[in-house]
Coordinates of C-alpha atoms in Angstrom, one line a residue:
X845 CA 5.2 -12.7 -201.5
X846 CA 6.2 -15.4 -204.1
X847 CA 5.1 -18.2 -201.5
X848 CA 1.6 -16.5 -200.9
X849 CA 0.7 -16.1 -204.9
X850 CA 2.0 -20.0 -205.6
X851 CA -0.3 -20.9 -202.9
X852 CA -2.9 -18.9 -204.5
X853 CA -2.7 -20.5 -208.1
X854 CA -1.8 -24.0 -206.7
X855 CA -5.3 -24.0 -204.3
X856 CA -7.5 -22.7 -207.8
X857 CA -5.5 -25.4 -209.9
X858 CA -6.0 -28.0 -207.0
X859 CA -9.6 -27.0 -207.3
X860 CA -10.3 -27.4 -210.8
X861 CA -9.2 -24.2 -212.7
X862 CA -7.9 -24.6 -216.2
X863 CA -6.4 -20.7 -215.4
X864 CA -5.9 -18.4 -212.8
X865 CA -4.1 -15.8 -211.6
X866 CA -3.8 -13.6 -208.6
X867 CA -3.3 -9.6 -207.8
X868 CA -2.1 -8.6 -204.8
X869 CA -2.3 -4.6 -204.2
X870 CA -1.4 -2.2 -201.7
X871 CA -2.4 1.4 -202.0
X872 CA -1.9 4.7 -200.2
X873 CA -3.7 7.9 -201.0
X874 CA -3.3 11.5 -199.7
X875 CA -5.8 14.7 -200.2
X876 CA -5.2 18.0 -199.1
X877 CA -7.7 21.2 -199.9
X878 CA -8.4 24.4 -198.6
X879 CA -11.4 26.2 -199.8
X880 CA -11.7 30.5 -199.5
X881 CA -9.3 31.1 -196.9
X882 CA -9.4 27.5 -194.8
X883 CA -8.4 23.9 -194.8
X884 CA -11.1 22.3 -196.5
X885 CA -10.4 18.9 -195.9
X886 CA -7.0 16.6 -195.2
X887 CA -7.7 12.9 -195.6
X888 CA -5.6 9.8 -196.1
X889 CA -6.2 6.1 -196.4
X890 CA -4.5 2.9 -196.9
X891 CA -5.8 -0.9 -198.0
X892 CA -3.9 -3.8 -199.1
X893 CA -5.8 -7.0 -200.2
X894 CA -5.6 -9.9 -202.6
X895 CA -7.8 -10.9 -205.6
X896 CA -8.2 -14.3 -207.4
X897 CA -9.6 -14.5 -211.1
X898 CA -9.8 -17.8 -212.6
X899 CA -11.9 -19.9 -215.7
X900 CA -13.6 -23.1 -214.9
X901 CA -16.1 -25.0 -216.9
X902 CA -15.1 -21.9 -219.5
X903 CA -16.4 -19.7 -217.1
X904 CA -15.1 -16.6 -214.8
X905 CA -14.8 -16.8 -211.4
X906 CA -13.3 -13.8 -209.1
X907 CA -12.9 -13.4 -204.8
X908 CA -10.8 -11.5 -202.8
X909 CA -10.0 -10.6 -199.5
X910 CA -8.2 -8.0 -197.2
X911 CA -6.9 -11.0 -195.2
X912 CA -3.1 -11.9 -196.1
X913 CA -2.7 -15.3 -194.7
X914 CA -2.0 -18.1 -196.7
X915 CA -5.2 -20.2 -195.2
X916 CA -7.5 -17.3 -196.6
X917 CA -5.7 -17.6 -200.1
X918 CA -6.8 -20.9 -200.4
X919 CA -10.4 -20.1 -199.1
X920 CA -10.5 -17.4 -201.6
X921 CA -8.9 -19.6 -204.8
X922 CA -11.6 -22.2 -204.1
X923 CA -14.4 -19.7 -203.8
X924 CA -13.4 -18.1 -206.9
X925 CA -13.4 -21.6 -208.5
X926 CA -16.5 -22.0 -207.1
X927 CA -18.6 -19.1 -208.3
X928 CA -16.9 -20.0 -211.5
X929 CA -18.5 -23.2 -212.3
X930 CA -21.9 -21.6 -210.8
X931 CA -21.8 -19.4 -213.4
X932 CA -21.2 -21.8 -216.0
X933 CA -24.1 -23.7 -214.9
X934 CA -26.4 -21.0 -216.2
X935 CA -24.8 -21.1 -219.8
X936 CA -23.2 -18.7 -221.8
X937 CA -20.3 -18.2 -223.8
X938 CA -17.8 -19.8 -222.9
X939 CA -14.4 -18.3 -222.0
X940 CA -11.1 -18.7 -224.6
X941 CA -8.3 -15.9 -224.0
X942 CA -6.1 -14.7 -226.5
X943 CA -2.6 -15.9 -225.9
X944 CA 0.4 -14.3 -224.0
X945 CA 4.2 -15.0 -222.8
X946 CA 4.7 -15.5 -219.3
X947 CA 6.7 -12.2 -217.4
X948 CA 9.0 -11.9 -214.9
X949 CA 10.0 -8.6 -213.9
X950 CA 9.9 -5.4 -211.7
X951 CA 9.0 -1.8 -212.5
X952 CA 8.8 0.9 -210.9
X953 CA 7.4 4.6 -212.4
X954 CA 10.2 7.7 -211.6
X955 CA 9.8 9.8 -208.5
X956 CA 11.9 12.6 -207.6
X957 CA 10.6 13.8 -204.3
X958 CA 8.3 10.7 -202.4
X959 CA 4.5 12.8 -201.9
X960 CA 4.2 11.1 -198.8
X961 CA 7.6 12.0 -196.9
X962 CA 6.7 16.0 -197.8
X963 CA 5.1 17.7 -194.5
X964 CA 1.6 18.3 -194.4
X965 CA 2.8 22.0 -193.4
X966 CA 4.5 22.3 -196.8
X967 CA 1.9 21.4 -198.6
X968 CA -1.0 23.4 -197.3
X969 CA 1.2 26.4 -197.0
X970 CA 1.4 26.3 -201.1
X971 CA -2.3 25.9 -201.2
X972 CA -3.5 28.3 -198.6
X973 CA -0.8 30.9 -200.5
X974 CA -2.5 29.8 -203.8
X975 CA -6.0 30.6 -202.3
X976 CA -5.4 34.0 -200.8
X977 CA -3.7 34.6 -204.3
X978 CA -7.3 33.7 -205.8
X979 CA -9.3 35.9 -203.7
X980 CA -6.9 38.7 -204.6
X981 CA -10.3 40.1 -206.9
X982 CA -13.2 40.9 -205.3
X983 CA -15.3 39.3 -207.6
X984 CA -14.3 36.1 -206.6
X985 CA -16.7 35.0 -203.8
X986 CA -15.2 31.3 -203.3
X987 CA -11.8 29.8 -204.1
X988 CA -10.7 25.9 -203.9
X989 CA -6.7 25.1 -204.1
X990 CA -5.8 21.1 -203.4
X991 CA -3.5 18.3 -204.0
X992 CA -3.6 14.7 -204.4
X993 CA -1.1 11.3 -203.9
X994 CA -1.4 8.2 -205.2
X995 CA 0.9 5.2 -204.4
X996 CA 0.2 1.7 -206.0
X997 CA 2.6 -1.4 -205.3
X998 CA 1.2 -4.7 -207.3
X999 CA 1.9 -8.0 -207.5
X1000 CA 0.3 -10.2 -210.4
X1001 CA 1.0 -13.8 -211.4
X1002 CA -0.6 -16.3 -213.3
X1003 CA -0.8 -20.1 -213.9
X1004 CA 0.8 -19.4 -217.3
X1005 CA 4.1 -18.4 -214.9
X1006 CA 4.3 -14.9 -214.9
X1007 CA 5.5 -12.8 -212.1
X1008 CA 5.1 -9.3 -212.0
X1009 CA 6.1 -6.6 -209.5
X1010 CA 4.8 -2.8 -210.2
X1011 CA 4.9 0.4 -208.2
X1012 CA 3.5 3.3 -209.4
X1013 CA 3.3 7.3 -207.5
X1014 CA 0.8 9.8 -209.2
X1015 CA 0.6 13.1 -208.0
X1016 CA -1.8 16.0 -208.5
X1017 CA -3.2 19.3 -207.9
X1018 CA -4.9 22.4 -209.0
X1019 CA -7.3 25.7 -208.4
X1020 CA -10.4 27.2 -209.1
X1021 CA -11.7 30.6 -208.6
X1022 CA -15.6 30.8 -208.5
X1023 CA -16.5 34.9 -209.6
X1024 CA -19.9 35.6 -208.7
X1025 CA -22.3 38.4 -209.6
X1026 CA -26.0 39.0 -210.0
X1027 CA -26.8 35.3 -210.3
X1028 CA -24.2 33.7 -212.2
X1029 CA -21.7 31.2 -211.1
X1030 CA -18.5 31.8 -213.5
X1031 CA -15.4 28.6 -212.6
X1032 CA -11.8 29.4 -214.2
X1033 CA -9.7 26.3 -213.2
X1034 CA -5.3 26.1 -213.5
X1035 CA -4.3 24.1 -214.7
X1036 CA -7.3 21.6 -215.6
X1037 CA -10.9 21.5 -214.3
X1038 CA -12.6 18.2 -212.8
X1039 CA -9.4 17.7 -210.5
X1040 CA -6.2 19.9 -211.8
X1041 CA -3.5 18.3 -213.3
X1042 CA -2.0 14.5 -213.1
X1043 CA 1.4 12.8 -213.7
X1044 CA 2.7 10.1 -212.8
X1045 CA 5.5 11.4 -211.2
X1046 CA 6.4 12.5 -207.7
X1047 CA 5.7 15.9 -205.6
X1048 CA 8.2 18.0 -208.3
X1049 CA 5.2 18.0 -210.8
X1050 CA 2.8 19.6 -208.0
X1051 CA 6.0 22.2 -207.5
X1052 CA 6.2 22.6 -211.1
X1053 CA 2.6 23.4 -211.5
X1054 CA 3.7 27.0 -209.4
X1055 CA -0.4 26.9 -208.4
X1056 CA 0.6 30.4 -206.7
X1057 CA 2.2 31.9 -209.7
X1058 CA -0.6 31.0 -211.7
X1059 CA -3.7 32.5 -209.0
X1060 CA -3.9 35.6 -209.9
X1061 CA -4.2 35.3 -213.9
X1062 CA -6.8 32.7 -213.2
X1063 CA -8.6 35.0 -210.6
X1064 CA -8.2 37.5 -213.1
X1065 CA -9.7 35.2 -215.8
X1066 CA -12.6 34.9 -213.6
X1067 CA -13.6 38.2 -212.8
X1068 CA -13.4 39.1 -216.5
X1069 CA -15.5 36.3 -217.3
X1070 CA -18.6 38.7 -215.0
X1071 CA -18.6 41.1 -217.7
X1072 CA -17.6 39.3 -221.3
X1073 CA -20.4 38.6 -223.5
X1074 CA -22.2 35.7 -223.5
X1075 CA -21.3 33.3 -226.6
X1076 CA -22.4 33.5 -230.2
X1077 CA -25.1 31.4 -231.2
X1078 CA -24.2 29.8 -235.0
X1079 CA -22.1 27.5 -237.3
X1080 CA -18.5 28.9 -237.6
X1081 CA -15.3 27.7 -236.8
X1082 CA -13.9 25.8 -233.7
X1083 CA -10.6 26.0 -232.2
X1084 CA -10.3 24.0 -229.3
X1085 CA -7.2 24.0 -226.5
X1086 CA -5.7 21.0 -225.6
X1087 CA -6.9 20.1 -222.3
X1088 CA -10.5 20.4 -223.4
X1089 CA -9.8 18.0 -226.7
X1090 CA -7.8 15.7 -224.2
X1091 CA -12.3 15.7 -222.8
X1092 CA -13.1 15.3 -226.1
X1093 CA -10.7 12.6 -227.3
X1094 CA -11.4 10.5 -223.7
X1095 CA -15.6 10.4 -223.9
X1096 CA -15.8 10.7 -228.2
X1097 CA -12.8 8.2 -229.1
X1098 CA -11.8 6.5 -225.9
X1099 CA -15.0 5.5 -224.7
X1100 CA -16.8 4.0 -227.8
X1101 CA -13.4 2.0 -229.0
X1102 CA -13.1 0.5 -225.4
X1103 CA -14.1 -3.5 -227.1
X1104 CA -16.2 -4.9 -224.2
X1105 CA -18.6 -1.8 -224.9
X1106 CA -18.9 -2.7 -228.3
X1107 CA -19.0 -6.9 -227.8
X1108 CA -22.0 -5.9 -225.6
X1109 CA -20.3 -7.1 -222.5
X1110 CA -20.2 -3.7 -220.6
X1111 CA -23.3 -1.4 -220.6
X1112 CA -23.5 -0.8 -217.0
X1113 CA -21.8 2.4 -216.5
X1114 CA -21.9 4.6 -219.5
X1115 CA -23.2 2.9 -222.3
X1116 CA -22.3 0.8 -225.0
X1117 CA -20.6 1.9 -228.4
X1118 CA -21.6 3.4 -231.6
X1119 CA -19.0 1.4 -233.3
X1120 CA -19.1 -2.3 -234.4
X1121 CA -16.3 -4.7 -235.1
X1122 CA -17.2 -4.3 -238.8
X1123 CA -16.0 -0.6 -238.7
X1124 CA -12.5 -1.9 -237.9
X1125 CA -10.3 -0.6 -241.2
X1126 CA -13.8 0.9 -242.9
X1127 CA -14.6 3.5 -240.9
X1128 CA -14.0 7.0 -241.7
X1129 CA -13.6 8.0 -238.2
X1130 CA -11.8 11.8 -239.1
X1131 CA -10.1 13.4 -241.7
X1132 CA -6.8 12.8 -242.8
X1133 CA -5.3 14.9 -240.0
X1134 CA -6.7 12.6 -237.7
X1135 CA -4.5 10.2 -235.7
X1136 CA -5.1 8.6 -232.3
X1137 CA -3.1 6.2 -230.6
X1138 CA -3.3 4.4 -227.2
X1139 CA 0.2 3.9 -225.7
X1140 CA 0.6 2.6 -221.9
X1141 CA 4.1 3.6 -222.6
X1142 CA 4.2 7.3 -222.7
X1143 CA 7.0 8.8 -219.8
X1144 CA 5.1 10.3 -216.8
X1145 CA 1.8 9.7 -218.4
X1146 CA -1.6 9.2 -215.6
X1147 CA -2.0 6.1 -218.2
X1148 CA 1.4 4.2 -218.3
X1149 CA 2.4 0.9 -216.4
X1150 CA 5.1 -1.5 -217.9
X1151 CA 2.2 -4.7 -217.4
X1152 CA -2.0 -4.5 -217.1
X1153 CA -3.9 -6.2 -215.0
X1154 CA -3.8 -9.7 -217.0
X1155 CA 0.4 -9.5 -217.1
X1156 CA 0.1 -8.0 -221.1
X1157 CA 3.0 -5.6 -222.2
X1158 CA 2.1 -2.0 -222.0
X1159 CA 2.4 -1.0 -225.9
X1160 CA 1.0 2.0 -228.5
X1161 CA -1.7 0.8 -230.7
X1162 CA -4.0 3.1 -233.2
X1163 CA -7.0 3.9 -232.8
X1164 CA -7.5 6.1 -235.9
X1165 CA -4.9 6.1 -238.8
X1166 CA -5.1 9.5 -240.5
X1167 CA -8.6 9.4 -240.4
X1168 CA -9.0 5.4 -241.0
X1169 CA -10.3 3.9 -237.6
X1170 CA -7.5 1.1 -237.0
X1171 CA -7.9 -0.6 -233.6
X1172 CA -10.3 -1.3 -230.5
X1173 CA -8.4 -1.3 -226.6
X1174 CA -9.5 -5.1 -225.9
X1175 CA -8.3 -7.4 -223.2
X1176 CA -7.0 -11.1 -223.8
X1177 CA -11.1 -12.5 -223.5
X1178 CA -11.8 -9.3 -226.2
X1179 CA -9.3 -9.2 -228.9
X1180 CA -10.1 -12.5 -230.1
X1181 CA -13.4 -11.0 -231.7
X1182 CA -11.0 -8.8 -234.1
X1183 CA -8.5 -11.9 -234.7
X1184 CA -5.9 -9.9 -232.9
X1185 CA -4.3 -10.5 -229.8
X1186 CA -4.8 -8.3 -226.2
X1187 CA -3.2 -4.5 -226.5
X1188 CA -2.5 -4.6 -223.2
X1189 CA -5.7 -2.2 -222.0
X1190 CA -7.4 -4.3 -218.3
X1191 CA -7.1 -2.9 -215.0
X1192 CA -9.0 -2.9 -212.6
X1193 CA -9.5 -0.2 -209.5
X1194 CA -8.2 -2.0 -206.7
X1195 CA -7.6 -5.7 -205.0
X1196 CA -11.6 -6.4 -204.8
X1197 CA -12.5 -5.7 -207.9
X1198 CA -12.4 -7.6 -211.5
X1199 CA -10.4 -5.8 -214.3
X1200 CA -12.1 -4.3 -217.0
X1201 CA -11.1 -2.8 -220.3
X1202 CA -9.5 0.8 -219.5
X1203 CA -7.6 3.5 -221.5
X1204 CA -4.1 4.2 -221.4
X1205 CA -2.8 7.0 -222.6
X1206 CA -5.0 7.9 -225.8
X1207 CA -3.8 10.3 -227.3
X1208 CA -4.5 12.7 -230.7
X1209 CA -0.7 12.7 -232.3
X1210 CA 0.4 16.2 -233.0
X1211 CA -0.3 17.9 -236.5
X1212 CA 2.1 20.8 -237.8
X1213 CA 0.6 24.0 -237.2
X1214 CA 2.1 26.5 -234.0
X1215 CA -1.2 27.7 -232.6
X1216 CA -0.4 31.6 -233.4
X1217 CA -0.9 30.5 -236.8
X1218 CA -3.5 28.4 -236.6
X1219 CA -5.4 31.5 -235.2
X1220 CA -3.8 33.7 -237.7
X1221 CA -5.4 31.5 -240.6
X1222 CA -8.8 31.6 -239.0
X1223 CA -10.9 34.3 -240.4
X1224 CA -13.3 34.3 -237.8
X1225 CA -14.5 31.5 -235.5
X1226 CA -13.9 30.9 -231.5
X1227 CA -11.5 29.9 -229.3
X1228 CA -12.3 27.7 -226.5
X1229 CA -10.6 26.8 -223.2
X1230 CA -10.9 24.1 -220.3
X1231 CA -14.1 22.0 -220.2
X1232 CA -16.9 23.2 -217.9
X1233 CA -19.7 20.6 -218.6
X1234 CA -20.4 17.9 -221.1
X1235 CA -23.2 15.2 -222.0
X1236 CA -22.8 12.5 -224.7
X1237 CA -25.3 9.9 -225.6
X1238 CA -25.3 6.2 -224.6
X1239 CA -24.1 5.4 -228.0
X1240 CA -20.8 8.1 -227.8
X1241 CA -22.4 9.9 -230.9
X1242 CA -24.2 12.8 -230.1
X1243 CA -22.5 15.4 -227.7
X1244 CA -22.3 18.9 -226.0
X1245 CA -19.4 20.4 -224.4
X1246 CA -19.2 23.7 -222.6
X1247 CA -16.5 25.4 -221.6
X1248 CA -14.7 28.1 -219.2
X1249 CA -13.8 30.3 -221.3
X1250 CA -13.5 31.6 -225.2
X1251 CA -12.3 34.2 -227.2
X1252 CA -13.9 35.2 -230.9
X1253 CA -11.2 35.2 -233.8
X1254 CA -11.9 38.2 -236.0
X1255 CA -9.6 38.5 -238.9
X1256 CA -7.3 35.9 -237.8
X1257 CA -7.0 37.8 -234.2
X1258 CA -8.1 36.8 -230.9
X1259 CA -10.4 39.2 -230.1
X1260 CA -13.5 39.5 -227.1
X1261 CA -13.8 37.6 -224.1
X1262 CA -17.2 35.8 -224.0
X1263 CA -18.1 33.4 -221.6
X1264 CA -20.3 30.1 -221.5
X1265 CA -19.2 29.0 -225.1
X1266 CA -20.5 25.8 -226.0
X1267 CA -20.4 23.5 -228.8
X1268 CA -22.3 20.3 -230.1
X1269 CA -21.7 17.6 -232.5
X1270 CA -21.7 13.9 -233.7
X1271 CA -19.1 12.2 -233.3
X1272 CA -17.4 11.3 -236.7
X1273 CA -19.1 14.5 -238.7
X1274 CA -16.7 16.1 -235.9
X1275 CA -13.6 14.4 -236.1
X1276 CA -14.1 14.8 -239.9
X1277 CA -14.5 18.1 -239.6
X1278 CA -10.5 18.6 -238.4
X1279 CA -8.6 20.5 -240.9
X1280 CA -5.2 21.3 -238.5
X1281 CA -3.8 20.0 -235.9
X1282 CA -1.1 22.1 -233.2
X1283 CA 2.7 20.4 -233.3
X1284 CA 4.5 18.9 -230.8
X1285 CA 5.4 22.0 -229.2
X1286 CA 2.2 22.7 -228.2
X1287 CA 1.1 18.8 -227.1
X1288 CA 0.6 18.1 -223.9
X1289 CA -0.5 14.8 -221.7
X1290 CA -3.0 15.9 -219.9
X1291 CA -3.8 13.2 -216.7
X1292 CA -7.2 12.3 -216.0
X1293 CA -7.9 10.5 -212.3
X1294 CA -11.4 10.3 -212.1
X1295 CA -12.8 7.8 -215.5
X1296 CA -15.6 5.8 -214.7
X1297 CA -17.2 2.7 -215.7
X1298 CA -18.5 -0.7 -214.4
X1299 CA -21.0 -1.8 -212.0
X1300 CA -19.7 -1.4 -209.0
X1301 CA -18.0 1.4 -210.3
X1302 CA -14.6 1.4 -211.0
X1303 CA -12.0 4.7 -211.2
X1304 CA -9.0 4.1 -213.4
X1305 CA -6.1 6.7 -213.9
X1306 CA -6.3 7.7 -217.6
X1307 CA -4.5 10.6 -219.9
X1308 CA -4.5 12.0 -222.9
X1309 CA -1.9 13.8 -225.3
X1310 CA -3.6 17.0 -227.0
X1311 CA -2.5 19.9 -228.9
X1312 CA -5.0 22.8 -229.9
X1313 CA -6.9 21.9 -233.2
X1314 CA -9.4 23.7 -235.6
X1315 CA -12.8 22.3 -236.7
X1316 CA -15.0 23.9 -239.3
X1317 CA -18.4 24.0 -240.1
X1318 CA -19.2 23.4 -235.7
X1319 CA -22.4 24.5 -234.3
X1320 CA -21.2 26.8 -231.2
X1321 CA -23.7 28.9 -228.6
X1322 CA -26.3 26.3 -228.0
X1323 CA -29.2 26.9 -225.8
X1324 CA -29.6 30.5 -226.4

């Protein structure tokens, strides 16, 4: 593999590159499903392919191809070089990078038990147990159980001498029950919606999700949801769980501090940012019990890796200091903007396409409060579970989150079931609006597989860490 990436840089350097370097990646993927009662769908696929960024003239150039010979590395170097200088004949700015050390090294993320080398028997007898477990109440008219594998091996090296090896498993799963009655549609999802939960681990995190243990309390959930009331329409207090602010954190924090959204360089997918590099130290972004990081080196985390795509260190950065925002995710062609160098944040989606700015693992740190008495301290307010919908503006300022499920606190008591809660904000009035925080013991990294952005869109692996927090003064029960 050494001989084939050397040949790669050599035939960009050869042809008039002042930088290259050169990815190759080979990915598998696995998804199982069953859906009320049958197998939904089994599907697997595999790809391996190169692809060659370089700057010439001050200008990026990027090819690839699924052909691994050392003939089409050099046909792919010089078209990359080539588009390169075609695209500095149009003007521009021109290209300087922020600077790094040359790597080389191996990693590889921990897996127990290999996804893959499980039986496909195994696996849907779990799911097709968890579905029958789901339908176990009549009110639930349609039920969805499923996992998902991901394996990643990479190679990346550069002109600046860095050679990188990385291999990465991330395995999923979850259900949904779907209760139905008289018109409405109700979900209740275990132990995430919008794809279950993520690690990046092997199949012991699907085992230890127990997706049959937890049916029936979700079936149970669901059904309930037929007859609770519908949400309160008013300003009161907000407490939200953590995979729902893990939502929150990822489109309100994540988004707008990604750096080529705010340099105007990425629009496409999305939008662009609120923020501007003046904000950076300024900003009032939350209150004092606000504090967000973005670490690519969290254990088990959807967001980790030991190197991005441009051979940076995976590191922890902040976002927002106690309430102060502190930092942008940038790339080496970004951070230069803020006079800092890259945070180790580009990746890109696969072997054919360019890397782009992504989270990692961003994360709101853990306050001090258990959640009892967080909820104990609330007069009256509601409770809200597990994202159902949500819009937000171009600009990440103005949003609306809806959720599965809530519960009104009366007297510092969880008290009714209502379902359809909602809540809407703007962005920093919100995050200002954070007067407690839940402690470690109740933080959790939740693992997001599906973030997108770019044109032709990319999906990166994200996460984020989240405890249950309380908001005052939030408008809850819109629409009605």
């Amino acid at each position: 593999m050494r001989r084939f990436l050397t040949e790669c840089l050599d035939a960009a350097t050869a042809a008039g590159a002042a930088y290259a370097d050169v990815r190759v990646v080979q990915t598998e993927q696995e998804n199982v499903s069953v859906r009320s009662g049958r197998v939904d769908a089994i599907g697997s696929a595999a790809s391996v392919g190169f692809g060659v960024r370089v700057i010439a003239d001050g200008a990026w150039g990027f090819s690839s191809s699924a052909e691994m010979t050392e003939a089409e590395a050099v046909r792919v170097a010089r078209a990359a070089v080539a588009i390169a200088k075609a695209s500095a004949g149009v003007g521009g700015r021109r290209v300087a990078l922020a600077p790094v050390e040359a790597y080389e090294d191996a990693w590889e993320s921990a897996c127990e038990v290999d996804p893959f080398a499980v039986s496909l028997e195994d696996k849907l007898a779990v799911l097709l147990a968890a579905d029958e477990a789901l339908r176990g109440q009549e009110a639930v008219k349609v039920s969805r159980a499923h996992m998902d594998f991901q394996r990643v091996h990479k190679h990346f090296a550069s002109t600046l001498g860095s050679f990188i090896e990385q291999r990465t498993t991330h395995s999923g799963g979850g259900i949904v029950a779907y209760a139905v009655a008289e018109g409405e549609v109700l979900p209740r999802s275990y132990p995430n919606s919008h794809g279950g939960g993520w690690a990046q681990a092997g199949y012991e995190f699907v085992r230890g999700l127990d997706l049959v243990g937890n049916a029936p309390r979700v079936a149970e959930e669901a059904a309930a949801l037929l007859s609770a009331e519908e949400c309160p329409s008013g300003v009161t207090t907000l407490i939200v769980d953590g995979s729902q602010l893990g939502l929150q954190v990822h489109e309100s924090i994540g988004h707008p501090s990604e750096l080529d959204r705010v340099l105007g360089d990425e629009a496409a997918f999305a939008g662009t940012s609120f923020l501007s590099t003046e904000d950076l130290g300024s900003l009032r972004y939350g209150s004092e019990h606000v504090t967000v990081t973005a670490d690519a080196t969290v254990p088990g985390s959807l967001g980790s890796f030991a190197y991005d795509d441009e051979g940076v260190p995976a590191q922890r950065d902040h976002i927002v200091d106690r309430g102060l925002f502190a930092g942008f995710l940038s790339s080496r062609e970004s951070a230069p903007a803020i006079g800092r160098a890259s945070n180790g944040c580009m990746r890109a989606d696969g072997w054919n396409r360019i890397p782009l700015v992504r989270m990692t693992t961003v994360s709101l740190e853990p306050g001090q409060w258990s959640l009892p008495d967080l909820i104990a301290d609330t007069q009256d307010g509601l409770y809200v579970e597990t994202n159902n919908s949500w819009s937000i503006d171009d600009k990440r300022l103005n949003f609306q989150f809806a959720c599965e499920i809530g519960w009104l606190v009366e007297s510092g008591r969880l008290t009714r079931m209502v379902k359809k809660p909602n809540y809407t904000g703007i962005t920093p009035r919100f995050w200002n609006a954070c007067d407690a925080v839940c402690s470690r013991e109740h933080w959790r990294v939740w693992g997001l597989a599906n973030c997108g952005k770019g044109e032709p869109m990319q999906v990166a692996h994200v996460a984020h860490g989240a405890a249950p927090a309380r908001f005052r003064d939030v408008q809850v029960g819109v629409g009605r």
